[in-house]
């Protein structure tokens, strides 16, 4: 089974870390947790000191189904899931209600308690649902903090207008739990890979013969980097395992540099565990020298040099053999009988999808352009000819459609 075939709810599979801060609107938090879970999200809750004055951690534990964290220095909780682990675990961090105080501390980059520390340590999307008295919300310093947080890519839901707990009427009420869940679901549609994890290999691998020579290939890594960029822009958490290339890391992408096929294999196996999709774009060397030399090999006395090579592990086939496994996408760079050869690889390696790519004068290795056809066991999609960036966007759109099929049909 593929891990991606289970969803049909708007927030299916999303890991949401809910931060509850000090405000009367915290009484709505249990309802928010319930609604998030009904929408398919997996929710863990962190309560600040202020938050726990309004709602007990016990209530939130009961509705979320997990212990609630509140103390950065709680050794037992840290042993179960450390705060850095929790920051990595989250696909999205939702601060609701978000008080004026947490906004100020976040804007200042403080790590003065568990929630602010997690927010600094996470690469996930951070969303705030503010709640405060209307005069506080209208104050220039809160407006300034909001702008600073927005400039860092954080999103805001609400606040709404209406009568407030303090007896006043105005803007500052926390958005209703239902509104918050709908807003999260809508941004999921705009970013079709939000909450998804994608692992990509890119570039060549290099197999050392001796300290100065190696067996390599002409892959530039551009197609794989373009895909990592497109997947991150579509909202995915992307890990890019890259062979030696001279390309900048796309924004928001976690990059792991490797040199040889065996290093790439080991990094892929370390990261594949909770991925929704694996895309093998790297031109992995099929062979490596049997006995690489620690010293430079001299040409004296060697009119002919027979270099003995042995097979490298097949990363793509090994990922396809996992159970459960992510959606597995391969690339086939071919010079002739492109689609036939690609289809044969799709079948022999047991893939969900293979992207056939003609290597020639105007497409393929070391050039900006490419021409791609996606082949699936019972479908074929021609993505056409164009820049690698444009084709990467189309391929990621297609991939998102495949992963979200359950949702699209519901
Ligand atoms: N691949 C891999 N690990 C390998 C070799 C290839 O993950 N050791 C992946 C590539 O990233 C790509 C696909 O497999 O997605 C390419 O398939 P492959 O059969 O290895 O391509 P070629 O080496 O071109 O095969 P052949 O020599 O059979 O044409």
PDB file of N, CA and C and ligand atoms in Angstrom, residues 201 261 264-265 278-287 311-318 329-334 341 345 348-349 351 354, ligand 1:
ATOM      1  N   UNK A 201      16.087  12.938  -4.925  1.00  0.00           N
ATOM      2  CA  UNK A 201      17.539  12.833  -5.154  1.00  0.00           C
ATOM      3  C   UNK A 201      17.853  13.613  -6.427  1.00  0.00           C
ATOM      4  N   UNK A 261      27.119   6.861  -4.581  1.00  0.00           N
ATOM      5  CA  UNK A 261      25.798   6.214  -4.610  1.00  0.00           C
ATOM      6  C   UNK A 261      25.475   5.586  -3.260  1.00  0.00           C
ATOM      7  N   UNK A 264      24.374   8.222  -0.940  1.00  0.00           N
ATOM      8  CA  UNK A 264      23.020   8.681  -1.300  1.00  0.00           C
ATOM      9  C   UNK A 264      21.989   7.657  -0.823  1.00  0.00           C
ATOM     10  N   UNK A 265      22.294   6.384  -1.013  1.00  0.00           N
ATOM     11  CA  UNK A 265      21.384   5.313  -0.594  1.00  0.00           C
ATOM     12  C   UNK A 265      21.136   5.415   0.914  1.00  0.00           C
ATOM     13  N   UNK A 278       8.554   9.924  -3.057  1.00  0.00           N
ATOM     14  CA  UNK A 278       9.998   9.890  -3.306  1.00  0.00           C
ATOM     15  C   UNK A 278      10.206  10.071  -4.809  1.00  0.00           C
ATOM     16  N   UNK A 279      11.039  11.046  -5.172  1.00  0.00           N
ATOM     17  CA  UNK A 279      11.314  11.262  -6.596  1.00  0.00           C
ATOM     18  C   UNK A 279      12.812  11.065  -6.825  1.00  0.00           C
ATOM     19  N   UNK A 280      13.150  10.034  -7.559  1.00  0.00           N
ATOM     20  CA  UNK A 280      14.566   9.739  -7.832  1.00  0.00           C
ATOM     21  C   UNK A 280      14.969  10.396  -9.138  1.00  0.00           C
ATOM     22  N   UNK A 281      15.593  11.567  -9.036  1.00  0.00           N
ATOM     23  CA  UNK A 281      16.008  12.276 -10.249  1.00  0.00           C
ATOM     24  C   UNK A 281      17.511  12.121 -10.472  1.00  0.00           C
ATOM     25  N   UNK A 282      18.223  11.725  -9.419  1.00  0.00           N
ATOM     26  CA  UNK A 282      19.688  11.652  -9.523  1.00  0.00           C
ATOM     27  C   UNK A 282      20.118  10.671 -10.604  1.00  0.00           C
ATOM     28  N   UNK A 283      21.216  11.019 -11.231  1.00  0.00           N
ATOM     29  CA  UNK A 283      21.849  10.089 -12.164  1.00  0.00           C
ATOM     30  C   UNK A 283      22.847   9.299 -11.328  1.00  0.00           C
ATOM     31  N   UNK A 284      22.324   8.256 -10.697  1.00  0.00           N
ATOM     32  CA  UNK A 284      23.144   7.486  -9.756  1.00  0.00           C
ATOM     33  C   UNK A 284      24.086   6.592 -10.571  1.00  0.00           C
ATOM     34  N   UNK A 285      25.356   6.601 -10.204  1.00  0.00           N
ATOM     35  CA  UNK A 285      26.297   5.735 -10.915  1.00  0.00           C
ATOM     36  C   UNK A 285      25.892   4.290 -10.684  1.00  0.00           C
ATOM     37  N   UNK A 286      25.724   3.540 -11.764  1.00  0.00           N
ATOM     38  CA  UNK A 286      25.310   2.148 -11.612  1.00  0.00           C
ATOM     39  C   UNK A 286      26.451   1.292 -11.069  1.00  0.00           C
ATOM     40  N   UNK A 287      27.690   1.748 -11.285  1.00  0.00           N
ATOM     41  CA  UNK A 287      28.857   0.952 -10.873  1.00  0.00           C
ATOM     42  C   UNK A 287      29.850   1.805 -10.102  1.00  0.00           C
ATOM     43  N   UNK A 311      28.441  -3.371  -9.076  1.00  0.00           N
ATOM     44  CA  UNK A 311      27.148  -2.682  -9.087  1.00  0.00           C
ATOM     45  C   UNK A 311      26.905  -1.924  -7.786  1.00  0.00           C
ATOM     46  N   UNK A 312      26.287  -0.786  -7.921  1.00  0.00           N
ATOM     47  CA  UNK A 312      25.841  -0.011  -6.765  1.00  0.00           C
ATOM     48  C   UNK A 312      24.428  -0.436  -6.395  1.00  0.00           C
ATOM     49  N   UNK A 313      23.996  -0.161  -5.172  1.00  0.00           N
ATOM     50  CA  UNK A 313      22.590  -0.454  -4.848  1.00  0.00           C
ATOM     51  C   UNK A 313      21.666   0.408  -5.698  1.00  0.00           C
ATOM     52  N   UNK A 314      20.494  -0.116  -6.022  1.00  0.00           N
ATOM     53  CA  UNK A 314      19.508   0.668  -6.782  1.00  0.00           C
ATOM     54  C   UNK A 314      18.586   1.350  -5.766  1.00  0.00           C
ATOM     55  N   UNK A 315      18.776   2.646  -5.602  1.00  0.00           N
ATOM     56  CA  UNK A 315      18.054   3.395  -4.558  1.00  0.00           C
ATOM     57  C   UNK A 315      16.554   3.375  -4.831  1.00  0.00           C
ATOM     58  N   UNK A 316      16.221   3.641  -6.078  1.00  0.00           N
ATOM     59  CA  UNK A 316      14.801   3.724  -6.466  1.00  0.00           C
ATOM     60  C   UNK A 316      14.093   2.394  -6.227  1.00  0.00           C
ATOM     61  N   UNK A 317      14.721   1.311  -6.664  1.00  0.00           N
ATOM     62  CA  UNK A 317      14.095  -0.008  -6.504  1.00  0.00           C
ATOM     63  C   UNK A 317      13.990  -0.353  -5.017  1.00  0.00           C
ATOM     64  N   UNK A 318      14.988   0.043  -4.229  1.00  0.00           N
ATOM     65  CA  UNK A 318      14.930  -0.271  -2.794  1.00  0.00           C
ATOM     66  C   UNK A 318      13.809   0.502  -2.104  1.00  0.00           C
ATOM     67  N   UNK A 329       8.466   7.746  -7.630  1.00  0.00           N
ATOM     68  CA  UNK A 329       8.573   8.302  -8.985  1.00  0.00           C
ATOM     69  C   UNK A 329      10.029   8.181  -9.451  1.00  0.00           C
ATOM     70  N   UNK A 330      10.219   7.584 -10.628  1.00  0.00           N
ATOM     71  CA  UNK A 330      11.572   7.465 -11.184  1.00  0.00           C
ATOM     72  C   UNK A 330      11.749   8.354 -12.397  1.00  0.00           C
ATOM     73  N   UNK A 331      12.972   8.513 -12.810  1.00  0.00           N
ATOM     74  CA  UNK A 331      13.290   9.246 -14.035  1.00  0.00           C
ATOM     75  C   UNK A 331      14.031   8.291 -14.964  1.00  0.00           C
ATOM     76  N   UNK A 332      13.747   8.376 -16.233  1.00  0.00           N
ATOM     77  CA  UNK A 332      14.476   7.550 -17.189  1.00  0.00           C
ATOM     78  C   UNK A 332      15.018   8.459 -18.279  1.00  0.00           C
ATOM     79  N   UNK A 333      16.313   8.621 -18.282  1.00  0.00           N
ATOM     80  CA  UNK A 333      16.948   9.427 -19.332  1.00  0.00           C
ATOM     81  C   UNK A 333      17.367   8.462 -20.429  1.00  0.00           C
ATOM     82  N   UNK A 334      16.814   8.640 -21.618  1.00  0.00           N
ATOM     83  CA  UNK A 334      17.056   7.679 -22.691  1.00  0.00           C
ATOM     84  C   UNK A 334      17.416   8.419 -23.974  1.00  0.00           C
ATOM     85  N   UNK A 341      11.505   2.011 -23.164  1.00  0.00           N
ATOM     86  CA  UNK A 341      12.511   1.755 -22.127  1.00  0.00           C
ATOM     87  C   UNK A 341      12.026   2.227 -20.761  1.00  0.00           C
ATOM     88  N   UNK A 345      11.272   0.082 -17.221  1.00  0.00           N
ATOM     89  CA  UNK A 345      11.838   0.391 -15.898  1.00  0.00           C
ATOM     90  C   UNK A 345      10.737   0.550 -14.854  1.00  0.00           C
ATOM     91  N   UNK A 348       9.879  -3.066 -14.064  1.00  0.00           N
ATOM     92  CA  UNK A 348      10.897  -3.887 -13.385  1.00  0.00           C
ATOM     93  C   UNK A 348      11.199  -3.362 -11.983  1.00  0.00           C
ATOM     94  N   UNK A 349      11.105  -2.037 -11.777  1.00  0.00           N
ATOM     95  CA  UNK A 349      11.418  -1.501 -10.444  1.00  0.00           C
ATOM     96  C   UNK A 349      10.165  -1.342  -9.581  1.00  0.00           C
ATOM     97  N   UNK A 351       7.488   0.816  -9.878  1.00  0.00           N
ATOM     98  CA  UNK A 351       7.250   2.225  -9.549  1.00  0.00           C
ATOM     99  C   UNK A 351       5.787   2.606  -9.744  1.00  0.00           C
ATOM    100  N   UNK A 354       6.911   6.937 -13.820  1.00  0.00           N
ATOM    101  CA  UNK A 354       8.268   7.207 -14.292  1.00  0.00           C
ATOM    102  C   UNK A 354       8.215   8.369 -15.262  1.00  0.00           C
TER     103      UNK A 354
HETATM  104  N1  LIG B   1      18.438   4.998  -9.836  1.00  0.00           N
HETATM  105  C1  LIG B   1      18.655   4.816  -8.503  1.00  0.00           C
HETATM  106  N2  LIG B   1      19.729   4.094  -8.066  1.00  0.00           N
HETATM  107  C2  LIG B   1      20.583   3.527  -8.950  1.00  0.00           C
HETATM  108  C3  LIG B   1      20.358   3.731 -10.314  1.00  0.00           C
HETATM  109  C4  LIG B   1      19.290   4.460 -10.721  1.00  0.00           C
HETATM  110  O1  LIG B   1      17.886   5.326  -7.685  1.00  0.00           O
HETATM  111  N3  LIG B   1      21.608   2.850  -8.513  1.00  0.00           N
HETATM  112  C5  LIG B   1      17.247   5.738 -10.269  1.00  0.00           C
HETATM  113  C6  LIG B   1      17.509   7.076 -10.915  1.00  0.00           C
HETATM  114  O2  LIG B   1      17.485   8.143  -9.973  1.00  0.00           O
HETATM  115  C7  LIG B   1      16.365   7.188 -11.901  1.00  0.00           C
HETATM  116  C8  LIG B   1      16.176   5.749 -12.352  1.00  0.00           C
HETATM  117  O3  LIG B   1      16.632   4.967 -11.272  1.00  0.00           O
HETATM  118  O4  LIG B   1      15.165   7.591 -11.262  1.00  0.00           O
HETATM  119  C9  LIG B   1      16.951   5.440 -13.576  1.00  0.00           C
HETATM  120  O5  LIG B   1      16.877   4.077 -13.809  1.00  0.00           O
HETATM  121  P1  LIG B   1      18.122   3.205 -14.303  1.00  0.00           P
HETATM  122  O6  LIG B   1      17.545   1.928 -14.710  1.00  0.00           O
HETATM  123  O7  LIG B   1      19.192   3.033 -13.353  1.00  0.00           O
HETATM  124  O8  LIG B   1      18.658   4.100 -15.448  1.00  0.00           O
HETATM  125  P2  LIG B   1      19.933   3.834 -16.279  1.00  0.00           P
HETATM  126  O9  LIG B   1      21.143   3.745 -15.434  1.00  0.00           O
HETATM  127  O10 LIG B   1      19.898   4.890 -17.325  1.00  0.00           O
HETATM  128  O11 LIG B   1      19.558   2.380 -16.765  1.00  0.00           O
HETATM  129  P3  LIG B   1      20.010   1.533 -18.019  1.00  0.00           P
HETATM  130  O12 LIG B   1      21.481   1.429 -17.905  1.00  0.00           O
HETATM  131  O13 LIG B   1      19.296   0.268 -17.751  1.00  0.00           O
HETATM  132  O14 LIG B   1      19.494   2.322 -19.167  1.00  0.00           O
END
